[in-house]
Structure formats: C-alpha cells, structure tokens
Coordinates of C-alpha atoms in Angstrom, one line a residue:
Chain A
M1413 CA 0.0 0.0 0.0
M1414 CA 2.9 2.3 0.7
H1415 CA 4.0 2.1 -2.9
D1416 CA 0.9 4.0 -4.0
I1417 CA 2.2 7.3 -2.6
T1418 CA 3.2 9.3 -5.6
I1419 CA 2.7 12.9 -4.6
G1420 CA 6.1 14.3 -3.7
Q1421 CA 7.8 11.5 -5.5
F1422 CA 10.7 12.5 -7.7
F1423 CA 10.9 11.0 -11.1
P1424 CA 14.5 11.2 -12.3
G1425 CA 15.1 12.4 -15.9
N1426 CA 16.9 14.8 -18.0
S1427 CA 14.1 16.6 -19.9
I1428 CA 13.9 20.4 -20.5
I1429 CA 11.6 20.6 -17.4
H1430 CA 14.0 18.7 -15.3
R1431 CA 16.9 21.0 -16.3
M1432 CA 15.0 24.2 -15.4
D1433 CA 16.1 26.1 -12.3
P1434 CA 14.1 24.9 -9.4
R1435 CA 13.4 28.5 -8.3
M1436 CA 11.8 29.2 -11.7
K1437 CA 9.8 26.1 -11.5
L1438 CA 8.5 27.1 -8.1
I1439 CA 7.6 30.6 -9.4
L1440 CA 5.9 29.2 -12.5
T1441 CA 3.9 26.7 -10.6
F1442 CA 2.8 29.5 -8.3
I1443 CA 1.8 31.7 -11.2
Y1444 CA 0.1 28.8 -12.9
I1445 CA -2.0 28.1 -9.8
I1446 CA -3.0 31.8 -9.6
V1447 CA -3.9 32.0 -13.3
I1448 CA -6.0 28.9 -13.2
F1449 CA -8.2 30.7 -10.7
V1450 CA -8.4 33.7 -13.0
C1451 CA -10.0 31.6 -15.8
K1452 CA -13.6 32.4 -16.2
N1453 CA -14.7 30.3 -19.1
F1454 CA -13.9 27.1 -20.9
W1455 CA -11.8 28.9 -23.5
S1456 CA -9.3 30.4 -21.1
L1457 CA -9.3 27.1 -19.1
G1458 CA -8.6 25.3 -22.3
V1459 CA -5.5 27.4 -22.9
M1460 CA -4.3 26.4 -19.4
V1461 CA -5.0 22.8 -20.0
L1462 CA -3.2 22.9 -23.3
A1463 CA -0.2 24.6 -21.7
L1464 CA -0.2 21.9 -19.0
I1465 CA -0.3 19.1 -21.6
I1466 CA 2.7 20.7 -23.4
M1467 CA 4.6 20.8 -20.1
V1468 CA 3.8 17.2 -19.2
L1469 CA 4.9 16.0 -22.7
L1470 CA 8.1 18.1 -22.4
S1471 CA 8.8 16.6 -19.0
K1472 CA 8.7 13.0 -20.4
V1473 CA 7.1 11.8 -17.2
P1474 CA 4.8 8.9 -18.3
V1475 CA 1.2 9.9 -18.5
K1476 CA 0.3 6.9 -16.4
V1477 CA 2.3 8.2 -13.5
I1478 CA 0.8 11.6 -13.8
L1479 CA -2.7 10.1 -13.8
K1480 CA -1.8 8.2 -10.6
S1481 CA -1.4 11.5 -8.8
I1482 CA -5.0 12.2 -9.4
K1483 CA -6.2 9.0 -7.8
P1484 CA -5.9 10.2 -4.2
I1485 CA -8.1 13.3 -4.8
A1486 CA -10.8 11.4 -6.6
I1487 CA -13.1 11.8 -3.6
I1488 CA -12.6 15.5 -3.4
I1489 CA -13.3 15.8 -7.1
T1490 CA -16.5 13.8 -6.9
F1491 CA -17.7 15.7 -3.9
T1492 CA -17.0 19.1 -5.5
A1493 CA -18.8 18.1 -8.7
I1494 CA -21.9 16.8 -6.8
L1495 CA -22.1 20.0 -4.7
N1496 CA -21.9 22.2 -7.8
I1497 CA -24.5 20.2 -9.7
F1498 CA -27.0 20.6 -6.9
Y1499 CA -26.3 24.1 -5.7
V1500 CA -25.7 26.2 -8.9
S1501 CA -29.0 27.3 -10.3
D1502 CA -28.0 29.3 -13.3
G1503 CA -28.9 28.4 -16.8
D1504 CA -31.7 26.2 -18.2
P1505 CA -33.4 23.7 -15.8
L1506 CA -32.8 20.1 -16.8
F1507 CA -34.3 18.3 -13.9
D1508 CA -36.7 19.4 -11.3
W1509 CA -38.1 17.2 -8.5
R1510 CA -39.0 18.5 -5.1
F1511 CA -35.8 20.0 -3.7
I1512 CA -33.5 18.7 -6.4
H1513 CA -32.9 21.2 -9.2
I1514 CA -30.3 20.5 -11.8
T1515 CA -29.5 23.1 -14.4
T1516 CA -27.1 23.4 -17.3
G1517 CA -25.2 26.0 -15.3
G1518 CA -24.7 23.5 -12.5
I1519 CA -23.4 20.9 -15.0
Y1520 CA -21.0 23.4 -16.6
T1521 CA -19.7 24.6 -13.3
A1522 CA -19.1 21.0 -12.1
I1523 CA -17.1 20.1 -15.2
F1524 CA -15.2 23.4 -14.9
M1525 CA -14.3 22.6 -11.3
I1526 CA -13.2 19.1 -12.1
I1527 CA -10.9 20.3 -14.8
R1528 CA -9.6 23.1 -12.6
I1529 CA -8.8 20.8 -9.7
I1530 CA -7.2 18.2 -11.9
A1531 CA -5.0 20.8 -13.6
L1532 CA -4.1 22.2 -10.2
V1533 CA -2.9 18.8 -8.9
V1534 CA -1.2 17.8 -12.1
A1535 CA 0.7 21.1 -12.2
S1536 CA 2.0 20.8 -8.6
S1537 CA 2.8 17.1 -9.0
L1538 CA 4.7 17.9 -12.2
L1539 CA 6.9 20.2 -10.0
T1540 CA 7.6 17.4 -7.6
Y1541 CA 8.0 14.8 -10.3
T1542 CA 10.7 16.8 -12.1
T1543 CA 12.5 18.4 -9.1
S1544 CA 14.2 16.4 -6.3
P1545 CA 13.0 17.3 -2.8
T1546 CA 16.4 18.7 -1.9
L1547 CA 16.3 21.0 -4.9
I1548 CA 12.8 22.2 -4.0
T1549 CA 13.7 23.1 -0.5
D1550 CA 16.9 24.7 -1.7
G1551 CA 14.9 26.7 -4.2
I1552 CA 12.4 27.8 -1.5
E1553 CA 15.3 28.8 0.8
R1554 CA 16.9 30.9 -1.9
L1555 CA 13.6 32.5 -3.0
L1556 CA 13.0 33.6 0.5
S1557 CA 16.6 34.6 1.3
P1558 CA 16.0 38.3 0.4
L1559 CA 14.1 38.4 3.7
K1560 CA 17.3 39.3 5.4
F1561 CA 15.8 40.0 8.8
M1562 CA 14.7 36.4 9.1
K1563 CA 17.5 34.8 7.1
N1564 CA 18.5 32.4 9.9
S1565 CA 15.1 31.1 10.4
V1566 CA 14.6 30.7 6.6
H1567 CA 17.7 28.5 6.6
T1568 CA 16.6 26.5 9.7
I1569 CA 13.1 25.9 8.2
A1570 CA 14.6 24.9 4.9
M1571 CA 17.0 22.5 6.7
M1572 CA 14.1 21.0 8.7
M1573 CA 12.1 20.5 5.5
T1574 CA 15.0 18.9 3.7
I1575 CA 15.6 16.5 6.6
A1576 CA 11.9 15.7 6.9
L1577 CA 11.6 15.0 3.2
R1578 CA 14.9 13.1 3.2
F1579 CA 13.5 10.7 5.8
I1580 CA 10.1 10.0 4.3
P1581 CA 11.4 7.2 2.1
T1582 CA 13.5 5.9 5.0
L1583 CA 10.5 5.8 7.3
V1584 CA 8.3 4.2 4.6
D1585 CA 11.0 1.6 4.2
E1586 CA 11.3 1.1 8.0
F1587 CA 7.6 0.8 8.3
E1588 CA 7.5 -1.9 5.7
K1589 CA 10.3 -3.8 7.3
I1590 CA 8.7 -3.8 10.7
T1591 CA 5.3 -4.6 9.3
N1592 CA 6.8 -7.6 7.5
A1593 CA 8.6 -8.7 10.6
Q1594 CA 5.4 -8.5 12.7
K1595 CA 3.4 -10.2 10.0
A1596 CA 5.9 -13.0 10.0
R1597 CA 5.0 -13.4 13.7
G1598 CA 1.4 -13.7 12.7
A1599 CA 0.3 -10.1 13.3
D1600 CA -3.0 -9.5 11.4
L1601 CA -3.0 -5.9 10.2
E1602 CA -5.6 -6.1 7.4
T1603 CA -8.7 -7.5 8.9
G1604 CA -10.9 -6.7 11.9
T1605 CA -12.8 -3.7 13.1
L1606 CA -11.3 -0.2 13.1
V1607 CA -10.4 -0.4 16.8
E1608 CA -8.8 -3.8 16.3
R1609 CA -6.8 -2.6 13.3
A1610 CA -5.7 0.5 15.2
K1611 CA -4.6 -1.8 18.1
A1612 CA -2.8 -4.0 15.6
L1613 CA -0.6 -1.1 14.6
V1614 CA 1.0 -0.8 18.1
P1615 CA 3.6 -3.5 17.4
V1616 CA 4.6 -1.5 14.3
L1617 CA 4.4 2.0 15.6
V1618 CA 6.4 1.5 18.8
P1619 CA 9.5 0.2 17.1
L1620 CA 9.1 2.8 14.4
F1621 CA 9.1 5.6 17.0
I1622 CA 12.0 4.2 18.8
T1623 CA 14.0 3.9 15.5
S1624 CA 13.1 7.4 14.6
F1625 CA 14.4 8.8 17.8
R1626 CA 17.6 6.8 17.4
R1627 CA 18.0 8.1 13.9
A1628 CA 17.4 11.7 15.0
Y1629 CA 20.0 11.3 17.7
E1630 CA 22.5 9.8 15.3
L1631 CA 21.9 12.5 12.6
A1632 CA 22.3 15.3 15.2
F1633 CA 25.6 13.7 16.2
A1634 CA 26.8 13.4 12.6
M1635 CA 25.8 17.0 11.8
E1636 CA 27.7 18.3 14.8
C1637 CA 30.7 16.2 13.9
R1638 CA 30.8 18.0 10.6
C1639 CA 30.6 21.3 12.4
Y1640 CA 27.1 22.3 11.4
H1641 CA 26.1 25.4 13.2
G1642 CA 23.3 26.9 11.2
A1643 CA 23.2 29.4 8.3
E1644 CA 26.0 31.7 9.4
G1645 CA 29.0 31.6 7.0
R1646 CA 27.6 28.7 5.1
T1647 CA 28.4 28.4 1.4
R1648 CA 27.0 26.2 -1.3
M1649 CA 28.4 23.5 -3.5
K1650 CA 25.9 24.0 -6.2
I1651 CA 25.1 27.5 -7.3
M1652 CA 21.7 28.0 -9.0
K1653 CA 21.8 29.9 -12.2
Y1654 CA 18.9 31.1 -14.4
S1655 CA 19.5 30.0 -18.0
K1656 CA 17.9 30.9 -21.3
L1657 CA 15.6 28.0 -20.7
D1658 CA 14.2 29.7 -17.7
A1659 CA 13.7 33.0 -19.5
F1660 CA 11.9 31.1 -22.2
A1661 CA 9.6 29.4 -19.7
L1662 CA 8.8 32.7 -18.1
L1663 CA 7.9 34.1 -21.5
F1664 CA 5.7 31.0 -22.1
I1665 CA 3.8 31.5 -18.9
C1666 CA 3.4 35.3 -19.7
V1667 CA 1.9 34.4 -23.1
V1668 CA -0.4 31.9 -21.6
T1669 CA -1.5 34.4 -18.9
G1670 CA -2.1 37.0 -21.6
G1671 CA -4.1 34.5 -23.6
V1672 CA -6.2 33.6 -20.5
V1673 CA -7.0 37.3 -19.8
A1674 CA -7.9 38.0 -23.4
L1675 CA -10.2 35.0 -23.6
N1676 CA -11.8 36.0 -20.3
I1677 CA -12.7 39.3 -21.9
L1678 CA -13.7 37.9 -25.2
F1679 CA -16.1 35.2 -24.1
V1680 CA -19.0 34.9 -21.7
H1681 CA -18.1 34.0 -18.1
I1682 CA -19.2 30.7 -16.7
I1683 CA -18.3 31.5 -13.1
Chain B
M1461 CA 9.6 -35.5 1.4
S1462 CA 10.5 -32.0 0.5
I1463 CA 9.2 -29.5 3.0
L1464 CA 9.6 -26.5 0.8
R1465 CA 9.4 -26.3 -2.9
T1466 CA 9.3 -23.5 -5.4
D1467 CA 8.2 -23.9 -9.0
N1468 CA 9.4 -21.4 -11.5
L1469 CA 9.2 -18.6 -8.9
T1470 CA 9.6 -15.2 -10.5
H1471 CA 9.3 -11.9 -8.7
K1472 CA 9.4 -8.4 -10.2
Y1473 CA 9.4 -5.2 -8.3
S1474 CA 7.7 -1.9 -9.4
V1475 CA 6.0 -3.5 -12.3
G1476 CA 5.0 -1.0 -15.0
T1477 CA 7.4 1.8 -13.9
P1478 CA 10.9 2.6 -15.2
F1479 CA 12.2 1.1 -11.9
E1480 CA 11.0 -2.4 -12.8
V1481 CA 13.5 -5.1 -11.8
T1482 CA 13.4 -8.8 -11.8
A1483 CA 14.5 -9.8 -8.4
L1484 CA 14.0 -13.5 -8.9
D1485 CA 14.0 -15.3 -12.3
S1486 CA 12.2 -18.6 -12.5
V1487 CA 13.6 -20.2 -9.4
S1488 CA 12.8 -23.9 -8.9
L1489 CA 14.1 -25.6 -5.8
D1490 CA 13.4 -28.4 -3.4
I1491 CA 14.4 -28.4 0.3
E1492 CA 14.3 -31.6 2.3
E1493 CA 13.0 -31.7 5.8
G1494 CA 15.7 -31.4 8.5
E1495 CA 18.3 -29.7 6.5
L1496 CA 20.3 -26.7 7.7
V1497 CA 20.6 -24.6 4.6
A1498 CA 23.0 -21.7 4.3
V1499 CA 21.7 -19.2 1.8
I1500 CA 24.6 -17.3 0.3
G1501 CA 24.6 -14.4 -2.1
H1502 CA 25.9 -10.9 -2.2
T1503 CA 23.7 -7.8 -1.6
G1504 CA 21.0 -7.5 -4.3
S1505 CA 21.3 -11.1 -5.4
G1506 CA 17.7 -11.7 -4.6
K1507 CA 18.2 -13.8 -1.5
S1508 CA 16.1 -11.6 0.8
T1509 CA 13.3 -11.6 -1.9
L1510 CA 13.5 -15.3 -2.1
I1511 CA 13.0 -16.0 1.7
Q1512 CA 10.1 -13.5 1.9
H1513 CA 8.3 -15.8 -0.5
F1514 CA 8.6 -18.8 1.7
N1515 CA 6.0 -17.5 4.3
G1516 CA 3.9 -15.5 1.8
L1517 CA 5.0 -12.0 2.7
L1518 CA 5.7 -11.5 -1.0
K1519 CA 3.4 -12.8 -3.7
P1520 CA 5.2 -14.3 -6.7
S1521 CA 4.7 -12.5 -10.0
E1522 CA 4.8 -16.0 -11.5
G1523 CA 5.2 -19.5 -10.3
K1524 CA 4.3 -21.3 -7.1
V1525 CA 5.5 -21.9 -3.6
Y1526 CA 4.7 -25.1 -1.8
V1527 CA 5.2 -25.5 2.0
D1528 CA 4.6 -29.1 3.2
G1529 CA 3.3 -29.9 -0.3
K1530 CA 0.6 -27.2 -0.1
D1531 CA 0.4 -24.2 -2.5
I1532 CA 0.5 -21.3 0.0
W1533 CA -1.4 -18.9 -2.2
E1534 CA -4.3 -21.4 -2.7
S1535 CA -6.5 -19.8 0.0
K1536 CA -6.4 -17.4 2.9
Q1537 CA -6.2 -20.4 5.2
S1538 CA -3.2 -21.9 3.5
L1539 CA -1.4 -18.5 3.6
R1540 CA -2.0 -18.2 7.3
E1541 CA -0.8 -21.7 7.8
A1542 CA 2.4 -20.9 5.9
R1543 CA 3.0 -17.9 8.1
F1544 CA 3.1 -20.2 11.2
K1545 CA 4.9 -23.1 9.5
V1546 CA 7.6 -20.9 8.3
G1547 CA 9.2 -18.7 10.9
L1548 CA 11.0 -15.8 9.4
C1549 CA 13.4 -13.7 11.5
F1550 CA 14.6 -10.6 9.7
Q1551 CA 17.9 -8.8 9.8
Y1552 CA 18.4 -6.7 12.9
P1553 CA 15.4 -8.3 14.6
E1554 CA 16.0 -6.4 17.8
Y1555 CA 14.4 -3.3 16.2
Q1556 CA 11.1 -5.1 16.1
L1557 CA 10.8 -5.5 19.9
F1558 CA 7.9 -3.5 21.2
E1559 CA 6.3 -5.0 24.3
E1560 CA 6.7 -4.0 27.9
T1561 CA 8.4 -7.1 28.9
V1562 CA 10.6 -9.6 27.2
Y1563 CA 8.1 -12.4 28.1
K1564 CA 5.2 -10.6 26.4
D1565 CA 7.3 -9.9 23.3
I1566 CA 8.3 -13.6 22.9
A1567 CA 4.6 -14.5 23.5
F1568 CA 3.5 -12.2 20.7
G1569 CA 3.8 -14.8 17.9
P1570 CA 2.2 -17.7 19.8
R1571 CA -0.6 -15.4 20.9
N1572 CA -1.3 -14.5 17.3
M1573 CA -1.6 -18.3 16.6
G1574 CA -4.5 -18.4 19.0
L1575 CA -2.9 -20.9 21.4
S1576 CA -4.1 -21.4 25.0
D1577 CA -2.3 -19.5 27.8
D1578 CA -0.7 -22.7 29.1
E1579 CA 0.7 -23.6 25.7
I1580 CA 1.9 -20.0 25.2
D1581 CA 3.7 -20.1 28.6
A1582 CA 5.3 -23.5 27.7
R1583 CA 6.5 -22.2 24.4
V1584 CA 7.9 -19.0 25.7
R1585 CA 9.9 -20.8 28.3
R1586 CA 11.1 -23.4 25.8
A1587 CA 12.2 -20.6 23.4
A1588 CA 13.8 -18.7 26.2
E1589 CA 15.8 -21.8 27.2
F1590 CA 17.0 -22.3 23.6
T1591 CA 18.2 -18.8 23.3
G1592 CA 19.7 -18.5 26.8
V1593 CA 17.2 -15.9 28.0
T1594 CA 17.1 -16.2 31.8
D1595 CA 13.9 -15.9 33.9
E1596 CA 15.2 -12.6 35.2
M1597 CA 15.5 -11.2 31.7
L1598 CA 12.0 -12.3 30.9
E1599 CA 10.6 -9.8 33.3
K1600 CA 12.7 -6.9 32.1
S1601 CA 11.8 -4.4 29.4
P1602 CA 13.4 -5.4 26.1
F1603 CA 14.8 -1.9 25.8
D1604 CA 17.0 -2.4 28.9
L1605 CA 18.9 -5.3 27.4
S1606 CA 22.2 -5.2 25.5
G1607 CA 22.4 -5.6 21.8
G1608 CA 23.3 -9.3 21.8
E1609 CA 20.6 -10.0 24.4
K1610 CA 18.0 -8.2 22.3
R1611 CA 19.0 -10.2 19.3
R1612 CA 18.5 -13.4 21.2
V1613 CA 15.1 -12.3 22.5
A1614 CA 14.0 -11.4 19.0
I1615 CA 15.1 -14.8 17.7
A1616 CA 13.2 -16.5 20.6
G1617 CA 10.1 -14.6 19.5
V1618 CA 10.2 -16.5 16.2
M1619 CA 11.3 -19.8 17.8
A1620 CA 8.4 -19.7 20.2
M1621 CA 6.0 -20.1 17.2
E1622 CA 7.8 -23.5 16.8
P1623 CA 7.8 -23.3 13.0
K1624 CA 8.6 -26.3 10.9
I1625 CA 11.1 -24.2 9.0
L1626 CA 13.0 -21.5 10.7
I1627 CA 14.6 -18.9 8.5
L1628 CA 17.0 -16.3 9.8
D1629 CA 18.2 -13.4 7.7
E1630 CA 21.8 -12.5 8.6
P1631 CA 21.3 -13.5 12.3
T1632 CA 24.9 -12.5 13.2
S1633 CA 25.3 -9.2 11.4
G1634 CA 26.6 -6.4 13.6
L1635 CA 27.6 -8.7 16.4
D1636 CA 31.1 -9.2 17.8
P1637 CA 32.8 -12.6 17.3
K1638 CA 31.6 -13.9 20.6
G1639 CA 28.0 -12.9 20.0
R1640 CA 28.2 -14.4 16.6
D1641 CA 29.4 -17.7 17.9
T1642 CA 26.7 -17.8 20.6
I1643 CA 23.9 -17.2 18.0
L1644 CA 25.3 -19.8 15.6
E1645 CA 25.6 -22.3 18.4
L1646 CA 22.1 -21.8 19.6
I1647 CA 20.7 -22.2 16.1
R1648 CA 22.6 -25.5 15.7
D1649 CA 21.3 -26.7 19.1
Y1650 CA 17.8 -25.7 18.2
R1651 CA 17.9 -27.7 15.0
E1652 CA 19.5 -30.8 16.7
R1653 CA 16.9 -30.8 19.4
T1654 CA 13.8 -30.1 17.4
G1655 CA 14.7 -31.7 14.1
S1656 CA 13.2 -28.7 12.2
T1657 CA 14.5 -27.3 9.0
V1658 CA 16.6 -24.2 9.3
M1659 CA 17.8 -21.7 6.7
I1660 CA 20.4 -19.1 7.5
V1661 CA 20.9 -16.2 5.1
S1662 CA 24.4 -14.8 5.0
H1663 CA 26.9 -13.1 2.8
S1664 CA 29.8 -14.7 4.5
M1665 CA 30.2 -18.4 3.9
E1666 CA 32.9 -18.7 6.5
D1667 CA 30.3 -18.1 9.2
V1668 CA 27.9 -20.8 8.2
A1669 CA 30.2 -23.4 6.5
D1670 CA 30.7 -25.6 9.6
I1671 CA 27.1 -25.8 10.7
A1672 CA 25.3 -26.0 7.4
T1673 CA 24.4 -29.3 5.7
K1674 CA 23.5 -27.7 2.4
V1675 CA 24.5 -24.4 0.7
L1676 CA 22.1 -22.5 -1.6
V1677 CA 24.0 -20.0 -3.7
V1678 CA 21.9 -17.2 -5.1
N1679 CA 23.4 -15.0 -7.8
S1680 CA 21.8 -12.3 -10.0
S1681 CA 18.2 -13.4 -9.4
K1682 CA 19.0 -17.1 -10.0
I1683 CA 20.0 -20.2 -8.1
M1684 CA 23.7 -20.8 -8.9
S1685 CA 23.9 -24.0 -7.0
Y1686 CA 22.2 -26.0 -4.3
D1687 CA 24.5 -28.7 -2.9
T1688 CA 26.3 -30.1 0.1
V1689 CA 29.0 -28.0 1.6
P1690 CA 32.0 -29.9 0.2
N1691 CA 30.5 -30.0 -3.2
T1692 CA 29.9 -26.2 -3.1
Y1693 CA 33.5 -25.6 -2.1
K1694 CA 34.7 -27.6 -5.1
R1695 CA 33.3 -24.7 -7.1
A1696 CA 35.2 -22.2 -5.0
A1697 CA 36.7 -20.6 -8.2
E1698 CA 33.2 -19.9 -9.6
L1699 CA 32.1 -18.5 -6.2
L1700 CA 35.0 -16.1 -6.2
E1701 CA 34.2 -15.1 -9.7
V1702 CA 30.7 -13.9 -8.9
G1703 CA 32.1 -11.9 -5.9
L1704 CA 31.4 -14.3 -3.1
D1705 CA 34.0 -14.9 -0.5
V1706 CA 35.3 -18.3 0.4
P1707 CA 37.0 -19.2 3.7
S1708 CA 40.7 -18.2 3.9
V1709 CA 41.7 -21.8 4.3
T1710 CA 40.0 -22.7 1.0
K1711 CA 41.9 -19.8 -0.7
I1712 CA 45.2 -21.2 0.7
F1713 CA 44.5 -24.7 -0.6
M1714 CA 43.5 -23.3 -4.0
E1715 CA 46.7 -21.4 -4.2
L1716 CA 48.7 -24.5 -3.2
H1717 CA 47.0 -26.5 -5.9
D1718 CA 47.8 -23.8 -8.4
R1719 CA 51.4 -24.0 -7.4
G1720 CA 51.4 -27.7 -8.3
L1721 CA 50.8 -29.5 -5.0
P1722 CA 48.5 -32.4 -5.2
V1723 CA 46.0 -31.1 -2.6
R1724 CA 42.2 -31.1 -2.6
T1725 CA 40.6 -27.7 -3.1
D1726 CA 37.3 -28.4 -1.4
I1727 CA 38.6 -27.8 2.0
Y1728 CA 36.7 -25.3 4.1
T1729 CA 37.7 -25.8 7.7
V1730 CA 41.0 -25.5 9.4
E1731 CA 40.7 -29.1 10.8
Q1732 CA 40.3 -30.5 7.3
G1733 CA 43.3 -28.4 6.2
I1734 CA 45.5 -29.9 8.9
E1735 CA 44.2 -33.4 8.0
E1736 CA 45.1 -32.9 4.4
I1737 CA 48.5 -31.6 5.1
N1738 CA 49.2 -34.6 7.4
K1739 CA 48.0 -36.9 4.7
L1740 CA 50.4 -35.4 2.2
R1741 CA 53.2 -35.7 4.8
L1742 CA 52.5 -39.4 5.2
E1743 CA 52.5 -39.8 1.5
G1744 CA 55.9 -38.3 1.5
V1745 CA 55.1 -35.3 -0.7
N1746 CA 57.8 -32.6 -0.3
L1747 CA 56.1 -29.6 1.2

C-alpha cells in the first residue's frame, strides 16, 4: 500500500523541465495556480490545460504516472462536482423534482471545477516529479533569502524541511520492514474492526518511533561532527543559475496568462 | 519428502514503472526436511526476496511456492498456515521488539496463533531456554537489554512459534565474534533438538560453513547451486568469480593447488586443512 504514494515523489530524468532552475519552476507553478483561478470560461481554461499538456509532454514523465497522482483526490473531485451540480441554479433547468434542481449552469460549473482541480494537482505534482525534494527546499530557501531579517530562520526551516523530506522514504522503508517482521510473527494488520486494526498497529508504531528517535540522535551527532552550526557563513556546493531555458519558460507563462486574460474578456463568463 | 518447494518462482518489483526489476528469475528448488541450509549471495542477489516468498510475505509474480506440499497462495487459510509453519526472523530483529516485557514480546507470535495460555507459557519458556534468555531477563523491558541479548530475545520470539522451517536473515550481522558464535551455536542446538528445517541467510560463507548441511548460492536473481558444503566448495573458483568470499583456508589450498601441490581444493575448515597436510606428509610429498 505504501507504494501508492506518488505525490512528492521524484521521477528522475533529463528533460527540459528537469533541467530548469528549481526557483523558476516554483515561481511558474505558483503563477500557474493563480492564473488557473483567473480563468472564467472554458476557452481560457482550455488554454491552461493545453499549456499543462505541453509541459507534461516536455517533462517526459509517463502519462500513467501523472494520472496516478489524481487518484488520491478522486473523492474531493467527486464531492465538489456533486455539490456544484446541486447548488448552482443558473442556466436552463434540466431536472426538477421537489428539492432537487439540476440546471445546465450546474453541470457546466461542475465540469469546470473538475478540470480546474485536476489541472491544479497535475501542475503541482509535475513540479515534484521533475524536481528532487532537496532542490525544491533549496529553491524555496533561496527564493525567501531576500528576507534578510529572518535569514537564519529561513535556513533553519529549509533545513528542517530537507531533513523531513529526506527521511520520508527511509521511514516508509522502515515501516514496511517492521510490518513484515510482525506479519511474520502472525500479526494481522488487514482484517478486523477499526479499533482492532488501530490496536494491531501498536507492534509496528512502537518500534518505528524508537527507531526514529535513534535516527534523529545519530543524525544530530553526525551533523555536529561535521561542524554544522546553522546558516552563518555557510556556502553552497551547487550555485543555482537562471538560464535561457528559464527565460523562455517565463515568456511562455506570460503568453499563456495574456491569452487567458484575453479569452476571459472575449467570451462569456461561466463562473 | 520435501518440506519447501518453489516452482518457476519469479518476482518483479515496481511492475509498470521505469524502476521495474526482476529480483527472482524462475527459481525452482526443493528443500528436504531437517536440512540446515545456508543461503549465500551478495547484496542485491535476490536472497532476501526469495526468503520472503517462503512465508507468503511477497506474492510471486509468476510461479508457485509449496510448503509441506501445499500451495501457500491457494486460499487465505493456506497462507495463514504458511505464516506459522515458516518462521522468518529478519535482519536486525532487535528493532522489532515493542512489548513492555521480554516475556510478552516472545509471546506475541504464539498469541497470534491463538494458542491457550498454558501452551503459550510453555512455548515462551522453551524458546527462552533455547536462546539462553534467563527468567530474570523475561521480566525486564526489552529496551533495557544489551544488543546481543535483544537479538536473542527477538530470535526467541520467532522460535516460540515452533515453525517447521526457521529462516534467519543475517542473524549474526553487527555482532562481535563472541555474540556471533553464541547465535550460531544456539541455532545449531535448536535444529538438533527439534529436528526442524533451518535456513540461514548470510553473505559470509565462513560463518555458516561448519554448521550447514547444504548451501544454496543465489546469484543475480537465479540459483547458482544447491548442494552439500564440500560440493559447493569444489566450485570455489566460480564463487570467487561472482564476488562471493570463500574461507581463507580454502583460498590457501586453491593457491597450493595452483602451485602444483596435489591437494584437494574443497577444504573449508582448518581441521580439514590440517588433516590434508598430514596426509600429504604421510604420502611423502615434499612440502
């Protein structure tokens, strides 16, 4: 079951998207998310979807893997769609029975919302698929570094995020190992009532916690041995540089944004 | 009758992603009851994947696993039976201890089997005796024990299930020579006294050579050989070729043989070495 976690999983590669500066990718994802909320009709949304498809194809991440990132939010999507179908009362009525009123407007809004949420999730997973967690936190740290007055805390937070991200696969691995070991001793983790299953997790969680504390202790020791003392005077091995590629990407998103705004003005708004 | 049999067992990890790897490639093998099998292979050879199929923790991508003549994936019942018939003790088992007392931790497996309290108590005490866990230790918290003691408690936890096949993954890793000898000795005693089948996974053959009856060599997802210890060491050159170590004494005799002395090359203990040298002396070979 742990193998299903794909959000936040890095997909190694050497595509144009992979080679972009992580800072630019963060900025672009941010802009993309804002612009997708600016979209008012299917035309402008279509432009955003098209732009996303181009980016996905450029990234060379298999479409199957991208689609997998949508799976965990399927419930949210369905829920949003149902709410919109029942509560939006614009447009022509399609179905009317006691308190249930379904209109064309409701259907349109529901479809619009579904596309919007999927685009949102795919865009942000594209960032994590093409950028290693370390690069993402590095990028965030550097984007925030102009905030001089809180520079130290920016570094500390970035370091904490890096460590947390770094240890997710380790903990997943550890969890699996311990689960297997207890299963080998006949532990039943899959059947029973909710309470029984929660209780069955104790033999897994106790060793997992103990191991985590041990790891934290060892890591702190190792960091101290290498003279880590926070941000002060710390230099970097890899210097991030914006390239032509990043300039082109920025231009691309500007054109897309322009297109979205123009289409918003030209066509009727749906929401 | 063979207690454990695999039939064209194949296992692939991460099917359908670029990370797909074949960890086991149509492995067929037959293990007789009562053997003490040393499973040898270097890191990534597939030996850990192989043993996790024996008690159904991993499901084969293709092929079958039979325990006691029964296909373990036939039904939920047969899978559960296999879990108890095949006791699997993972590497660094001390990191799985979780109970308040050593006694309770050893009793975890038998309790999951649904045995009566009397039976559980009897099994815990038997397993504790096998592993040299004293009555005083049984009442302690497992987290207050030393590394070697924790290891023995963890092994006792699997032994208490009294499996027909006991599999231990690198039971001696990370222990000092004395701790290592203690563990190997208790495993040997356990087998002699219960007559059960035992498998020990190791990357160092020297450790297990003198207690094993058979050696299973796993190399790049396949079984390279499954034979008696002397027969395996006859192929020492092949073993070295695939990156597996052979005992120093074997290396010495291989070297002597290469230099033209008429010695056997399937020697793997120092005692055998001495015997061979004495034999040559008697035969009047100029050493």
